[in-house]
């Protein structure tokens, strides 16, 4: 597994932003076990971090790299700078286009990533789960599946917020109006940043393009009820939705990781190929008896 910590210039927000990228460019499998597909562009998950986090958080605080290696999946992690993946028109910053245009185009140019919709997924935790819904439903030609982990579905709370800072949220009403590009927060309802409106609009206008959806949430998370309500809404619109409850899970990385592992098992990926035994090779079904020395450990076919 290779990890890249890099940055690139984003046209959408007019500055360089950091990215964390993990690529399963080397493979660890058991002797006599199956090797992953070699030389094909990687299936890719674009992963959005939650509020008060950055692109390094999911890689540092979870087993994201190990899971990506297990399923031969490339993962691109993006921090949202507490901007809710909105279009801040007054600042001329578009955090939606940052992901769906700038990051996708840059990473596809720089790395061996698949350009197929069925190989391209979007997911995220908390604020990132909200963003995965919004950007996935807004760009159905780009993403074949959405993974929402403990999604912060705060539509009504935000659209009725006040200027005083509320205990549950560090952003006041005026802040949301700025980062979402709204004259008033009430205008969020029915806009192209409203995840309920986006789901209904896509179901009515292009039902054949509806992405598959995986929703995971901790049953002790304060957002659990909101996630249940929204997945019921999606099912009512005819979406293919799989729900996963993390029993007694709170709003933290432990719950998020449990949901992420379940989501990767759900995605159309290769079965687990990393089974804790250090064998590298370029052909399948080669046992330890035929292992040509440790020097071949790094002679891996890319």
GROMACS .gro file of C-alpha atoms in nm:
model
  302
    1UNK     CA    1   0.000   0.000   0.000
    2UNK     CA    2   0.137   0.338  -0.100
    3UNK     CA    3   0.034   0.664   0.069
    4UNK     CA    4   0.078   1.001  -0.098
    5UNK     CA    5   0.048   1.329   0.092
    6UNK     CA    6   0.034   1.604  -0.166
    7UNK     CA    7  -0.130   1.931  -0.261
    8UNK     CA    8  -0.245   2.086  -0.586
    9UNK     CA    9  -0.387   2.416  -0.704
   10UNK     CA   10  -0.766   2.420  -0.707
   11UNK     CA   11  -0.932   2.656  -0.952
   12UNK     CA   12  -1.260   2.631  -0.763
   13UNK     CA   13  -1.129   2.775  -0.436
   14UNK     CA   14  -0.830   2.969  -0.576
   15UNK     CA   15  -0.554   2.812  -0.368
   16UNK     CA   16  -0.358   2.494  -0.311
   17UNK     CA   17  -0.529   2.227  -0.104
   18UNK     CA   18  -0.388   1.913   0.062
   19UNK     CA   19  -0.490   1.560  -0.035
   20UNK     CA   20  -0.419   1.219   0.113
   21UNK     CA   21  -0.421   0.938  -0.144
   22UNK     CA   22  -0.376   0.567  -0.077
   23UNK     CA   23  -0.311   0.329  -0.366
   24UNK     CA   24  -0.290  -0.052  -0.347
   25UNK     CA   25   0.013  -0.057  -0.575
   26UNK     CA   26   0.171  -0.354  -0.397
   27UNK     CA   27  -0.018  -0.655  -0.275
   28UNK     CA   28   0.024  -0.889   0.018
   29UNK     CA   29  -0.154  -1.223  -0.024
   30UNK     CA   30  -0.134  -1.578   0.104
   31UNK     CA   31   0.049  -1.845  -0.094
   32UNK     CA   32  -0.189  -2.029  -0.325
   33UNK     CA   33  -0.435  -1.742  -0.286
   34UNK     CA   34  -0.577  -1.516  -0.557
   35UNK     CA   35  -0.388  -1.210  -0.665
   36UNK     CA   36  -0.576  -0.887  -0.729
   37UNK     CA   37  -0.638  -0.765  -1.080
   38UNK     CA   38  -0.317  -0.617  -1.212
   39UNK     CA   39  -0.266  -0.337  -1.461
   40UNK     CA   40  -0.631  -0.222  -1.456
   41UNK     CA   41  -0.720   0.132  -1.348
   42UNK     CA   42  -0.813   0.139  -0.982
   43UNK     CA   43  -1.166   0.160  -0.858
   44UNK     CA   44  -1.173   0.477  -0.652
   45UNK     CA   45  -1.349   0.614  -0.345
   46UNK     CA   46  -1.345   0.992  -0.306
   47UNK     CA   47  -1.377   1.033   0.070
   48UNK     CA   48  -1.494   1.355   0.235
   49UNK     CA   49  -1.388   1.431   0.591
   50UNK     CA   50  -1.620   1.574   0.854
   51UNK     CA   51  -1.626   1.919   1.009
   52UNK     CA   52  -1.330   2.027   1.222
   53UNK     CA   53  -1.118   1.767   1.041
   54UNK     CA   54  -0.876   1.763   0.751
   55UNK     CA   55  -0.759   1.523   0.484
   56UNK     CA   56  -0.509   1.348   0.711
   57UNK     CA   57  -0.760   1.252   0.981
   58UNK     CA   58  -0.920   0.943   0.824
   59UNK     CA   59  -0.579   0.804   0.729
   60UNK     CA   60  -0.419   0.872   1.068
   61UNK     CA   61  -0.705   0.766   1.293
   62UNK     CA   62  -0.852   0.464   1.116
   63UNK     CA   63  -0.750   0.151   0.925
   64UNK     CA   64  -0.832   0.317   0.596
   65UNK     CA   65  -0.506   0.208   0.431
   66UNK     CA   66  -0.548  -0.154   0.536
   67UNK     CA   67  -0.909  -0.163   0.418
   68UNK     CA   68  -0.815  -0.010   0.084
   69UNK     CA   69  -0.543  -0.270   0.038
   70UNK     CA   70  -0.780  -0.550   0.134
   71UNK     CA   71  -1.020  -0.455  -0.142
   72UNK     CA   72  -0.771  -0.326  -0.404
   73UNK     CA   73  -0.932   0.019  -0.384
   74UNK     CA   74  -0.777   0.363  -0.431
   75UNK     CA   75  -0.899   0.622  -0.181
   76UNK     CA   76  -0.866   1.000  -0.217
   77UNK     CA   77  -0.932   1.189   0.107
   78UNK     CA   78  -1.041   1.554   0.095
   79UNK     CA   79  -1.091   1.797   0.383
   80UNK     CA   80  -1.385   2.036   0.365
   81UNK     CA   81  -1.265   2.319   0.591
   82UNK     CA   82  -1.607   2.334   0.763
   83UNK     CA   83  -1.763   2.460   0.439
   84UNK     CA   84  -2.031   2.193   0.401
   85UNK     CA   85  -1.926   2.138   0.037
   86UNK     CA   86  -2.123   2.447  -0.058
   87UNK     CA   87  -2.084   2.721  -0.318
   88UNK     CA   88  -1.984   3.038  -0.134
   89UNK     CA   89  -2.070   3.283  -0.411
   90UNK     CA   90  -1.964   3.590  -0.211
   91UNK     CA   91  -1.618   3.439  -0.167
   92UNK     CA   92  -1.609   3.291  -0.518
   93UNK     CA   93  -1.532   2.948  -0.368
   94UNK     CA   94  -1.710   2.631  -0.475
   95UNK     CA   95  -1.634   2.333  -0.253
   96UNK     CA   96  -1.860   2.112  -0.463
   97UNK     CA   97  -1.659   2.176  -0.779
   98UNK     CA   98  -1.343   2.137  -0.573
   99UNK     CA   99  -1.432   1.769  -0.538
  100UNK     CA  100  -1.621   1.680  -0.854
  101UNK     CA  101  -1.410   1.882  -1.099
  102UNK     CA  102  -1.070   1.976  -0.957
  103UNK     CA  103  -0.984   1.677  -0.738
  104UNK     CA  104  -1.132   1.417  -0.972
  105UNK     CA  105  -0.955   1.559  -1.277
  106UNK     CA  106  -0.622   1.604  -1.098
  107UNK     CA  107  -0.613   1.255  -0.947
  108UNK     CA  108  -0.720   1.089  -1.270
  109UNK     CA  109  -0.440   1.266  -1.454
  110UNK     CA  110  -0.180   1.191  -1.190
  111UNK     CA  111  -0.269   0.832  -1.096
  112UNK     CA  112  -0.398   0.516  -1.259
  113UNK     CA  113  -0.763   0.568  -1.160
  114UNK     CA  114  -1.062   0.436  -1.349
  115UNK     CA  115  -1.272   0.688  -1.537
  116UNK     CA  116  -1.578   0.464  -1.537
  117UNK     CA  117  -1.886   0.561  -1.337
  118UNK     CA  118  -1.929   0.208  -1.208
  119UNK     CA  119  -1.574   0.221  -1.064
  120UNK     CA  120  -1.605   0.566  -0.903
  121UNK     CA  121  -1.765   0.617  -0.562
  122UNK     CA  122  -1.812   0.906  -0.322
  123UNK     CA  123  -1.839   0.876   0.054
  124UNK     CA  124  -1.777   1.059   0.375
  125UNK     CA  125  -1.822   1.089   0.749
  126UNK     CA  126  -2.046   1.340   0.929
  127UNK     CA  127  -2.030   1.664   0.726
  128UNK     CA  128  -1.859   1.449   0.464
  129UNK     CA  129  -2.156   1.211   0.463
  130UNK     CA  130  -2.382   1.509   0.395
  131UNK     CA  131  -2.145   1.611   0.115
  132UNK     CA  132  -2.144   1.260  -0.031
  133UNK     CA  133  -2.522   1.273  -0.062
  134UNK     CA  134  -2.527   1.622  -0.213
  135UNK     CA  135  -2.242   1.574  -0.460
  136UNK     CA  136  -2.333   1.215  -0.544
  137UNK     CA  137  -2.695   1.302  -0.622
  138UNK     CA  138  -2.592   1.616  -0.811
  139UNK     CA  139  -2.341   1.425  -1.026
  140UNK     CA  140  -2.502   1.090  -1.109
  141UNK     CA  141  -2.296   1.054  -1.429
  142UNK     CA  142  -1.975   1.065  -1.225
  143UNK     CA  143  -2.046   0.848  -0.920
  144UNK     CA  144  -2.197   0.501  -0.929
  145UNK     CA  145  -2.243   0.469  -0.552
  146UNK     CA  146  -2.273   0.685  -0.241
  147UNK     CA  147  -2.144   0.588   0.105
  148UNK     CA  148  -2.280   0.801   0.390
  149UNK     CA  149  -2.128   0.735   0.733
  150UNK     CA  150  -2.303   0.900   1.028
  151UNK     CA  151  -2.413   1.169   0.784
  152UNK     CA  152  -2.476   1.511   0.936
  153UNK     CA  153  -2.823   1.561   0.790
  154UNK     CA  154  -2.890   1.897   0.951
  155UNK     CA  155  -3.111   2.054   0.686
  156UNK     CA  156  -3.386   2.176   0.917
  157UNK     CA  157  -3.151   2.276   1.199
  158UNK     CA  158  -2.936   2.482   0.964
  159UNK     CA  159  -3.222   2.632   0.765
  160UNK     CA  160  -3.381   2.756   1.088
  161UNK     CA  161  -3.058   2.854   1.268
  162UNK     CA  162  -3.003   3.188   1.436
  163UNK     CA  163  -2.706   3.423   1.448
  164UNK     CA  164  -2.612   3.331   1.802
  165UNK     CA  165  -2.382   3.033   1.817
  166UNK     CA  166  -2.585   2.734   1.925
  167UNK     CA  167  -2.438   2.471   2.154
  168UNK     CA  168  -2.450   2.191   1.895
  169UNK     CA  169  -2.296   2.389   1.611
  170UNK     CA  170  -1.999   2.629   1.591
  171UNK     CA  171  -2.135   2.804   1.280
  172UNK     CA  172  -2.395   3.081   1.317
  173UNK     CA  173  -2.671   3.165   1.071
  174UNK     CA  174  -2.467   3.432   0.893
  175UNK     CA  175  -2.185   3.182   0.849
  176UNK     CA  176  -2.411   2.932   0.677
  177UNK     CA  177  -2.549   3.203   0.452
  178UNK     CA  178  -2.195   3.285   0.345
  179UNK     CA  179  -2.056   2.935   0.292
  180UNK     CA  180  -2.373   2.810   0.120
  181UNK     CA  181  -2.411   3.122  -0.096
  182UNK     CA  182  -2.759   3.208   0.033
  183UNK     CA  183  -2.932   3.539   0.100
  184UNK     CA  184  -3.098   3.369   0.396
  185UNK     CA  185  -3.062   3.016   0.533
  186UNK     CA  186  -3.428   2.941   0.460
  187UNK     CA  187  -3.338   2.947   0.088
  188UNK     CA  188  -3.141   2.625   0.132
  189UNK     CA  189  -3.469   2.430   0.121
  190UNK     CA  190  -3.538   2.337  -0.241
  191UNK     CA  191  -3.195   2.449  -0.365
  192UNK     CA  192  -2.934   2.239  -0.545
  193UNK     CA  193  -2.763   2.194  -0.207
  194UNK     CA  194  -3.073   2.039  -0.048
  195UNK     CA  195  -3.019   1.662  -0.034
  196UNK     CA  196  -3.394   1.590  -0.022
  197UNK     CA  197  -3.468   1.806  -0.326
  198UNK     CA  198  -3.172   1.657  -0.515
  199UNK     CA  199  -3.293   1.301  -0.451
  200UNK     CA  200  -3.648   1.384  -0.563
  201UNK     CA  201  -3.532   1.576  -0.870
  202UNK     CA  202  -3.305   1.295  -0.988
  203UNK     CA  203  -3.569   1.028  -0.926
  204UNK     CA  204  -3.819   1.223  -1.134
  205UNK     CA  205  -3.595   1.340  -1.420
  206UNK     CA  206  -3.342   1.059  -1.461
  207UNK     CA  207  -3.445   0.757  -1.254
  208UNK     CA  208  -3.212   0.530  -1.452
  209UNK     CA  209  -2.914   0.726  -1.315
  210UNK     CA  210  -2.994   0.687  -0.945
  211UNK     CA  211  -2.674   0.576  -0.765
  212UNK     CA  212  -2.674   0.286  -0.522
  213UNK     CA  213  -2.657   0.410  -0.162
  214UNK     CA  214  -2.505   0.268   0.156
  215UNK     CA  215  -2.592   0.439   0.484
  216UNK     CA  216  -2.428   0.350   0.815
  217UNK     CA  217  -2.485   0.515   1.150
  218UNK     CA  218  -2.429   0.441   1.516
  219UNK     CA  219  -2.748   0.368   1.704
  220UNK     CA  220  -2.630   0.592   1.991
  221UNK     CA  221  -2.538   0.877   1.755
  222UNK     CA  222  -2.759   1.184   1.790
  223UNK     CA  223  -2.789   1.181   1.409
  224UNK     CA  224  -2.930   0.827   1.395
  225UNK     CA  225  -3.293   0.934   1.368
  226UNK     CA  226  -3.218   1.184   1.090
  227UNK     CA  227  -3.036   0.914   0.895
  228UNK     CA  228  -3.323   0.670   0.938
  229UNK     CA  229  -3.573   0.928   0.816
  230UNK     CA  230  -3.369   1.016   0.509
  231UNK     CA  231  -3.302   0.657   0.404
  232UNK     CA  232  -3.677   0.588   0.434
  233UNK     CA  233  -3.734   0.893   0.213
  234UNK     CA  234  -3.486   0.762  -0.044
  235UNK     CA  235  -3.644   0.418  -0.048
  236UNK     CA  236  -3.981   0.583  -0.105
  237UNK     CA  237  -3.834   0.746  -0.417
  238UNK     CA  238  -3.717   0.408  -0.547
  239UNK     CA  239  -3.347   0.428  -0.455
  240UNK     CA  240  -3.153   0.111  -0.386
  241UNK     CA  241  -3.049   0.179  -0.025
  242UNK     CA  242  -2.861  -0.051   0.211
  243UNK     CA  243  -2.862   0.047   0.579
  244UNK     CA  244  -2.614  -0.069   0.841
  245UNK     CA  245  -2.657  -0.001   1.212
  246UNK     CA  246  -2.346   0.014   1.430
  247UNK     CA  247  -2.492  -0.101   1.761
  248UNK     CA  248  -2.438   0.152   2.041
  249UNK     CA  249  -2.204   0.346   1.814
  250UNK     CA  250  -2.140   0.711   1.890
  251UNK     CA  251  -2.036   0.991   1.655
  252UNK     CA  252  -1.668   0.902   1.632
  253UNK     CA  253  -1.401   0.727   1.425
  254UNK     CA  254  -1.472   0.388   1.583
  255UNK     CA  255  -1.829   0.391   1.458
  256UNK     CA  256  -1.724   0.543   1.127
  257UNK     CA  257  -1.467   0.269   1.067
  258UNK     CA  258  -1.716  -0.007   1.136
  259UNK     CA  259  -1.951   0.149   0.882
  260UNK     CA  260  -1.671   0.195   0.629
  261UNK     CA  261  -1.566  -0.169   0.645
  262UNK     CA  262  -1.926  -0.280   0.596
  263UNK     CA  263  -1.957  -0.040   0.302
  264UNK     CA  264  -1.648  -0.179   0.129
  265UNK     CA  265  -1.790  -0.529   0.162
  266UNK     CA  266  -2.105  -0.395  -0.004
  267UNK     CA  267  -1.930  -0.224  -0.294
  268UNK     CA  268  -1.861  -0.424  -0.614
  269UNK     CA  269  -1.496  -0.478  -0.523
  270UNK     CA  270  -1.261  -0.774  -0.513
  271UNK     CA  271  -1.286  -1.001  -0.211
  272UNK     CA  272  -1.034  -0.960   0.068
  273UNK     CA  273  -0.689  -1.044  -0.061
  274UNK     CA  274  -0.472  -0.944   0.237
  275UNK     CA  275  -0.463  -1.220   0.494
  276UNK     CA  276  -0.170  -1.125   0.716
  277UNK     CA  277   0.091  -1.342   0.546
  278UNK     CA  278   0.380  -1.165   0.370
  279UNK     CA  279   0.383  -1.312   0.020
  280UNK     CA  280   0.432  -1.096  -0.288
  281UNK     CA  281   0.438  -1.227  -0.642
  282UNK     CA  282   0.333  -1.181  -1.001
  283UNK     CA  283   0.156  -1.513  -1.056
  284UNK     CA  284  -0.114  -1.684  -0.856
  285UNK     CA  285  -0.089  -2.024  -0.686
  286UNK     CA  286   0.280  -2.004  -0.596
  287UNK     CA  287   0.353  -2.164  -0.258
  288UNK     CA  288   0.631  -2.094  -0.011
  289UNK     CA  289   0.831  -2.385  -0.154
  290UNK     CA  290   0.866  -2.193  -0.480
  291UNK     CA  291   0.925  -1.855  -0.319
  292UNK     CA  292   1.235  -1.716  -0.490
  293UNK     CA  293   1.393  -1.545  -0.192
  294UNK     CA  294   1.313  -1.231  -0.001
  295UNK     CA  295   1.471  -1.016  -0.270
  296UNK     CA  296   1.161  -1.077  -0.481
  297UNK     CA  297   0.949  -0.922  -0.209
  298UNK     CA  298   0.957  -0.586  -0.381
  299UNK     CA  299   0.955  -0.707  -0.743
  300UNK     CA  300   0.585  -0.644  -0.767
  301UNK     CA  301   0.400  -0.617  -1.093
  302UNK     CA  302   0.218  -0.284  -1.089
   0.00000   0.00000   0.00000
